[in-house]
Amino acid sequence: MIPFDLHYHLPEAAYLLPLALLMALLWGWALRSYTAASSSIMLPTSERSPFLNSAKGFLLIASFILGVIALMQPEGHGHSPEQYAAPQLPATVSLKRKAHEVIVAIDVSASMATTDTPTGKSRLEYAQEIADEIFA
């Protein structure tokens, strides 16, 4: 998809993007004030490196931006060149599987003798019928 070939179902959500700048400013201010406070009154500082604190803030802001973009619901116009178009698949696809590729496990405990199925048969007989229908 070509980036300029997009339209958005909810473009008004883009007004939330300046909040990412505000989040970045608040994150930087909080890191500076915490560092200053911890050094002046001898608070125990975290063992994390400043890089990890910065990475945490960056990931928080990036996830917010990507969330806003997802909220805008971008969609292509369909005017992309043919080389970018998805290949057309046939309407029906038939899959052939060998019988030994599928394993079915059916409980054979005493509780399966209970006759509370819609057909009035035991749970075991009902499960066997359903398995037969699936693989028939």
PDB file of C-alpha atoms in Angstrom:
ATOM      1  CA  MET A   1       0.000   0.000   0.000  1.00  0.00           C
ATOM      2  CA  ILE A   2       1.353   3.383  -0.926  1.00  0.00           C
ATOM      3  CA  PRO A   3       1.175   5.759   2.099  1.00  0.00           C
ATOM      4  CA  PHE A   4      -0.387   8.643   0.171  1.00  0.00           C
ATOM      5  CA  ASP A   5      -3.051   6.259  -1.144  1.00  0.00           C
ATOM      6  CA  LEU A   6      -4.848   6.103   2.209  1.00  0.00           C
ATOM      7  CA  HIS A   7      -8.037   7.577   3.520  1.00  0.00           C
ATOM      8  CA  TYR A   8      -9.311   7.455   7.086  1.00  0.00           C
ATOM      9  CA  HIS A   9     -12.755   6.589   8.415  1.00  0.00           C
ATOM     10  CA  LEU A  10     -12.229   8.713  11.531  1.00  0.00           C
ATOM     11  CA  PRO A  11      -9.739  11.475  10.638  1.00  0.00           C
ATOM     12  CA  GLU A  12     -10.823  13.523  13.667  1.00  0.00           C
ATOM     13  CA  ALA A  13      -8.764  11.161  15.847  1.00  0.00           C
ATOM     14  CA  ALA A  14      -5.640  12.891  14.488  1.00  0.00           C
ATOM     15  CA  TYR A  15      -6.400  15.695  16.956  1.00  0.00           C
ATOM     16  CA  LEU A  16      -5.141  13.302  19.651  1.00  0.00           C
ATOM     17  CA  LEU A  17      -1.625  13.214  18.160  1.00  0.00           C
ATOM     18  CA  PRO A  18      -0.445  16.462  19.841  1.00  0.00           C
ATOM     19  CA  LEU A  19      -1.019  14.659  23.126  1.00  0.00           C
ATOM     20  CA  ALA A  20       2.019  12.523  22.229  1.00  0.00           C
ATOM     21  CA  LEU A  21       4.169  15.664  22.385  1.00  0.00           C
ATOM     22  CA  LEU A  22       2.640  16.530  25.740  1.00  0.00           C
ATOM     23  CA  MET A  23       3.325  12.986  26.955  1.00  0.00           C
ATOM     24  CA  ALA A  24       6.958  13.278  25.858  1.00  0.00           C
ATOM     25  CA  LEU A  25       7.375  16.598  27.671  1.00  0.00           C
ATOM     26  CA  LEU A  26       5.777  15.240  30.845  1.00  0.00           C
ATOM     27  CA  TRP A  27       7.897  12.095  30.703  1.00  0.00           C
ATOM     28  CA  GLY A  28      11.107  14.132  30.380  1.00  0.00           C
ATOM     29  CA  TRP A  29      10.033  16.487  33.173  1.00  0.00           C
ATOM     30  CA  ALA A  30       9.176  13.543  35.448  1.00  0.00           C
ATOM     31  CA  LEU A  31      12.550  11.883  34.817  1.00  0.00           C
ATOM     32  CA  ARG A  32      14.447  15.107  35.512  1.00  0.00           C
ATOM     33  CA  SER A  33      12.499  15.954  38.656  1.00  0.00           C
ATOM     34  CA  TYR A  34      12.823  12.399  40.011  1.00  0.00           C
ATOM     35  CA  THR A  35      16.557  12.374  39.334  1.00  0.00           C
ATOM     36  CA  ALA A  36      16.988  15.783  40.978  1.00  0.00           C
ATOM     37  CA  ALA A  37      14.871  14.822  43.997  1.00  0.00           C
ATOM     38  CA  SER A  38      16.644  11.516  44.478  1.00  0.00           C
ATOM     39  CA  SER A  39      20.075  13.138  44.397  1.00  0.00           C
ATOM     40  CA  SER A  40      19.202  16.024  46.746  1.00  0.00           C
ATOM     41  CA  ILE A  41      17.468  14.058  49.528  1.00  0.00           C
ATOM     42  CA  MET A  42      19.206  10.733  48.987  1.00  0.00           C
ATOM     43  CA  LEU A  43      16.233   8.708  47.783  1.00  0.00           C
ATOM     44  CA  PRO A  44      17.149   5.266  46.507  1.00  0.00           C
ATOM     45  CA  THR A  45      17.390   5.420  42.763  1.00  0.00           C
ATOM     46  CA  SER A  46      16.293   2.597  40.522  1.00  0.00           C
ATOM     47  CA  GLU A  47      18.906   0.192  39.286  1.00  0.00           C
ATOM     48  CA  ARG A  48      17.807   0.732  35.676  1.00  0.00           C
ATOM     49  CA  SER A  49      20.013   2.642  33.361  1.00  0.00           C
ATOM     50  CA  PRO A  50      18.839   5.973  31.937  1.00  0.00           C
ATOM     51  CA  PHE A  51      18.681   4.242  28.557  1.00  0.00           C
ATOM     52  CA  LEU A  52      16.004   1.828  29.808  1.00  0.00           C
ATOM     53  CA  ASN A  53      13.994   4.680  31.307  1.00  0.00           C
ATOM     54  CA  SER A  54      14.193   6.548  28.005  1.00  0.00           C
ATOM     55  CA  ALA A  55      13.301   3.404  26.043  1.00  0.00           C
ATOM     56  CA  LYS A  56      10.257   2.875  28.256  1.00  0.00           C
ATOM     57  CA  GLY A  57       9.066   6.412  27.551  1.00  0.00           C
ATOM     58  CA  PHE A  58       9.735   6.066  23.841  1.00  0.00           C
ATOM     59  CA  LEU A  59       7.757   2.801  23.646  1.00  0.00           C
ATOM     60  CA  LEU A  60       4.869   4.327  25.595  1.00  0.00           C
ATOM     61  CA  ILE A  61       4.655   7.303  23.243  1.00  0.00           C
ATOM     62  CA  ALA A  62       5.105   5.151  20.116  1.00  0.00           C
ATOM     63  CA  SER A  63       2.315   2.821  21.238  1.00  0.00           C
ATOM     64  CA  PHE A  64       0.064   5.838  21.826  1.00  0.00           C
ATOM     65  CA  ILE A  65       0.783   7.169  18.317  1.00  0.00           C
ATOM     66  CA  LEU A  66       0.149   3.767  16.726  1.00  0.00           C
ATOM     67  CA  GLY A  67      -3.051   3.434  18.748  1.00  0.00           C
ATOM     68  CA  VAL A  68      -4.282   6.791  17.436  1.00  0.00           C
ATOM     69  CA  ILE A  69      -3.447   5.747  13.867  1.00  0.00           C
ATOM     70  CA  ALA A  70      -5.373   2.514  14.389  1.00  0.00           C
ATOM     71  CA  LEU A  71      -8.294   4.521  15.812  1.00  0.00           C
ATOM     72  CA  MET A  72      -8.321   6.566  12.595  1.00  0.00           C
ATOM     73  CA  GLN A  73      -9.003   3.303  10.663  1.00  0.00           C
ATOM     74  CA  PRO A  74      -6.784   3.812   7.600  1.00  0.00           C
ATOM     75  CA  GLU A  75      -7.899   2.171   4.385  1.00  0.00           C
ATOM     76  CA  GLY A  76      -6.497   2.206   0.848  1.00  0.00           C
ATOM     77  CA  HIS A  77      -8.383   3.721  -2.059  1.00  0.00           C
ATOM     78  CA  GLY A  78      -7.774   0.766  -4.322  1.00  0.00           C
ATOM     79  CA  HIS A  79      -6.005   2.897  -6.921  1.00  0.00           C
ATOM     80  CA  SER A  80      -2.630   1.304  -6.267  1.00  0.00           C
ATOM     81  CA  PRO A  81      -0.585   0.037  -9.200  1.00  0.00           C
ATOM     82  CA  GLU A  82      -1.215  -3.570 -10.166  1.00  0.00           C
ATOM     83  CA  GLN A  83       2.164  -4.651  -8.892  1.00  0.00           C
ATOM     84  CA  TYR A  84       1.047  -3.828  -5.327  1.00  0.00           C
ATOM     85  CA  ALA A  85      -2.354  -5.489  -5.619  1.00  0.00           C
ATOM     86  CA  ALA A  86      -3.060  -8.681  -3.714  1.00  0.00           C
ATOM     87  CA  PRO A  87      -3.277 -11.772  -5.888  1.00  0.00           C
ATOM     88  CA  GLN A  88      -6.799 -12.901  -6.679  1.00  0.00           C
ATOM     89  CA  LEU A  89      -7.711 -16.207  -5.117  1.00  0.00           C
ATOM     90  CA  PRO A  90     -10.284 -18.608  -6.551  1.00  0.00           C
ATOM     91  CA  ALA A  91     -13.759 -18.399  -5.027  1.00  0.00           C
ATOM     92  CA  THR A  92     -13.600 -21.936  -3.641  1.00  0.00           C
ATOM     93  CA  VAL A  93     -10.568 -23.783  -2.454  1.00  0.00           C
ATOM     94  CA  SER A  94     -10.691 -27.525  -1.971  1.00  0.00           C
ATOM     95  CA  LEU A  95      -8.347 -29.072   0.510  1.00  0.00           C
ATOM     96  CA  LYS A  96      -7.492 -32.724   0.443  1.00  0.00           C
ATOM     97  CA  ARG A  97      -6.241 -34.357   3.592  1.00  0.00           C
ATOM     98  CA  LYS A  98      -5.224 -37.851   4.313  1.00  0.00           C
ATOM     99  CA  ALA A  99      -7.151 -39.634   7.050  1.00  0.00           C
ATOM    100  CA  HIS A 100      -4.073 -40.194   9.161  1.00  0.00           C
ATOM    101  CA  GLU A 101      -3.389 -36.447   9.511  1.00  0.00           C
ATOM    102  CA  VAL A 102      -6.293 -35.910  11.917  1.00  0.00           C
ATOM    103  CA  ILE A 103      -6.558 -37.359  15.415  1.00  0.00           C
ATOM    104  CA  VAL A 104      -9.770 -37.276  17.439  1.00  0.00           C
ATOM    105  CA  ALA A 105      -9.770 -37.904  21.179  1.00  0.00           C
ATOM    106  CA  ILE A 106     -13.063 -38.926  22.773  1.00  0.00           C
ATOM    107  CA  ASP A 107     -13.515 -39.375  26.502  1.00  0.00           C
ATOM    108  CA  VAL A 108     -14.598 -42.933  27.364  1.00  0.00           C
ATOM    109  CA  SER A 109     -14.994 -42.527  31.129  1.00  0.00           C
ATOM    110  CA  ALA A 110     -18.095 -43.639  33.034  1.00  0.00           C
ATOM    111  CA  SER A 111     -19.589 -40.131  32.842  1.00  0.00           C
ATOM    112  CA  MET A 112     -19.972 -40.563  29.068  1.00  0.00           C
ATOM    113  CA  ALA A 113     -22.737 -43.140  29.689  1.00  0.00           C
ATOM    114  CA  THR A 114     -25.090 -40.350  30.768  1.00  0.00           C
ATOM    115  CA  THR A 115     -28.028 -39.898  28.372  1.00  0.00           C
ATOM    116  CA  ASP A 116     -28.492 -36.116  28.386  1.00  0.00           C
ATOM    117  CA  THR A 117     -27.868 -35.383  24.694  1.00  0.00           C
ATOM    118  CA  PRO A 118     -30.451 -33.848  22.354  1.00  0.00           C
ATOM    119  CA  THR A 119     -30.974 -37.222  20.640  1.00  0.00           C
ATOM    120  CA  GLY A 120     -31.430 -39.134  23.897  1.00  0.00           C
ATOM    121  CA  LYS A 121     -28.360 -41.284  23.316  1.00  0.00           C
ATOM    122  CA  SER A 122     -25.353 -41.527  25.610  1.00  0.00           C
ATOM    123  CA  ARG A 123     -22.669 -38.874  25.415  1.00  0.00           C
ATOM    124  CA  LEU A 124     -20.223 -41.407  23.958  1.00  0.00           C
ATOM    125  CA  GLU A 125     -22.590 -42.458  21.140  1.00  0.00           C
ATOM    126  CA  TYR A 126     -23.389 -38.802  20.433  1.00  0.00           C
ATOM    127  CA  ALA A 127     -19.672 -37.899  20.234  1.00  0.00           C
ATOM    128  CA  GLN A 128     -19.053 -40.838  17.900  1.00  0.00           C
ATOM    129  CA  GLU A 129     -21.904 -39.704  15.625  1.00  0.00           C
ATOM    130  CA  ILE A 130     -20.493 -36.182  15.469  1.00  0.00           C
ATOM    131  CA  ALA A 131     -17.017 -37.522  14.669  1.00  0.00           C
ATOM    132  CA  ASP A 132     -18.499 -39.680  11.908  1.00  0.00           C
ATOM    133  CA  GLU A 133     -20.307 -36.632  10.450  1.00  0.00           C
ATOM    134  CA  ILE A 134     -17.128 -34.600  10.477  1.00  0.00           C
ATOM    135  CA  PHE A 135     -15.057 -37.216   8.680  1.00  0.00           C
ATOM    136  CA  ALA A 136     -17.721 -38.578   6.353  1.00  0.00           C
TER     137      ALA A 136
END
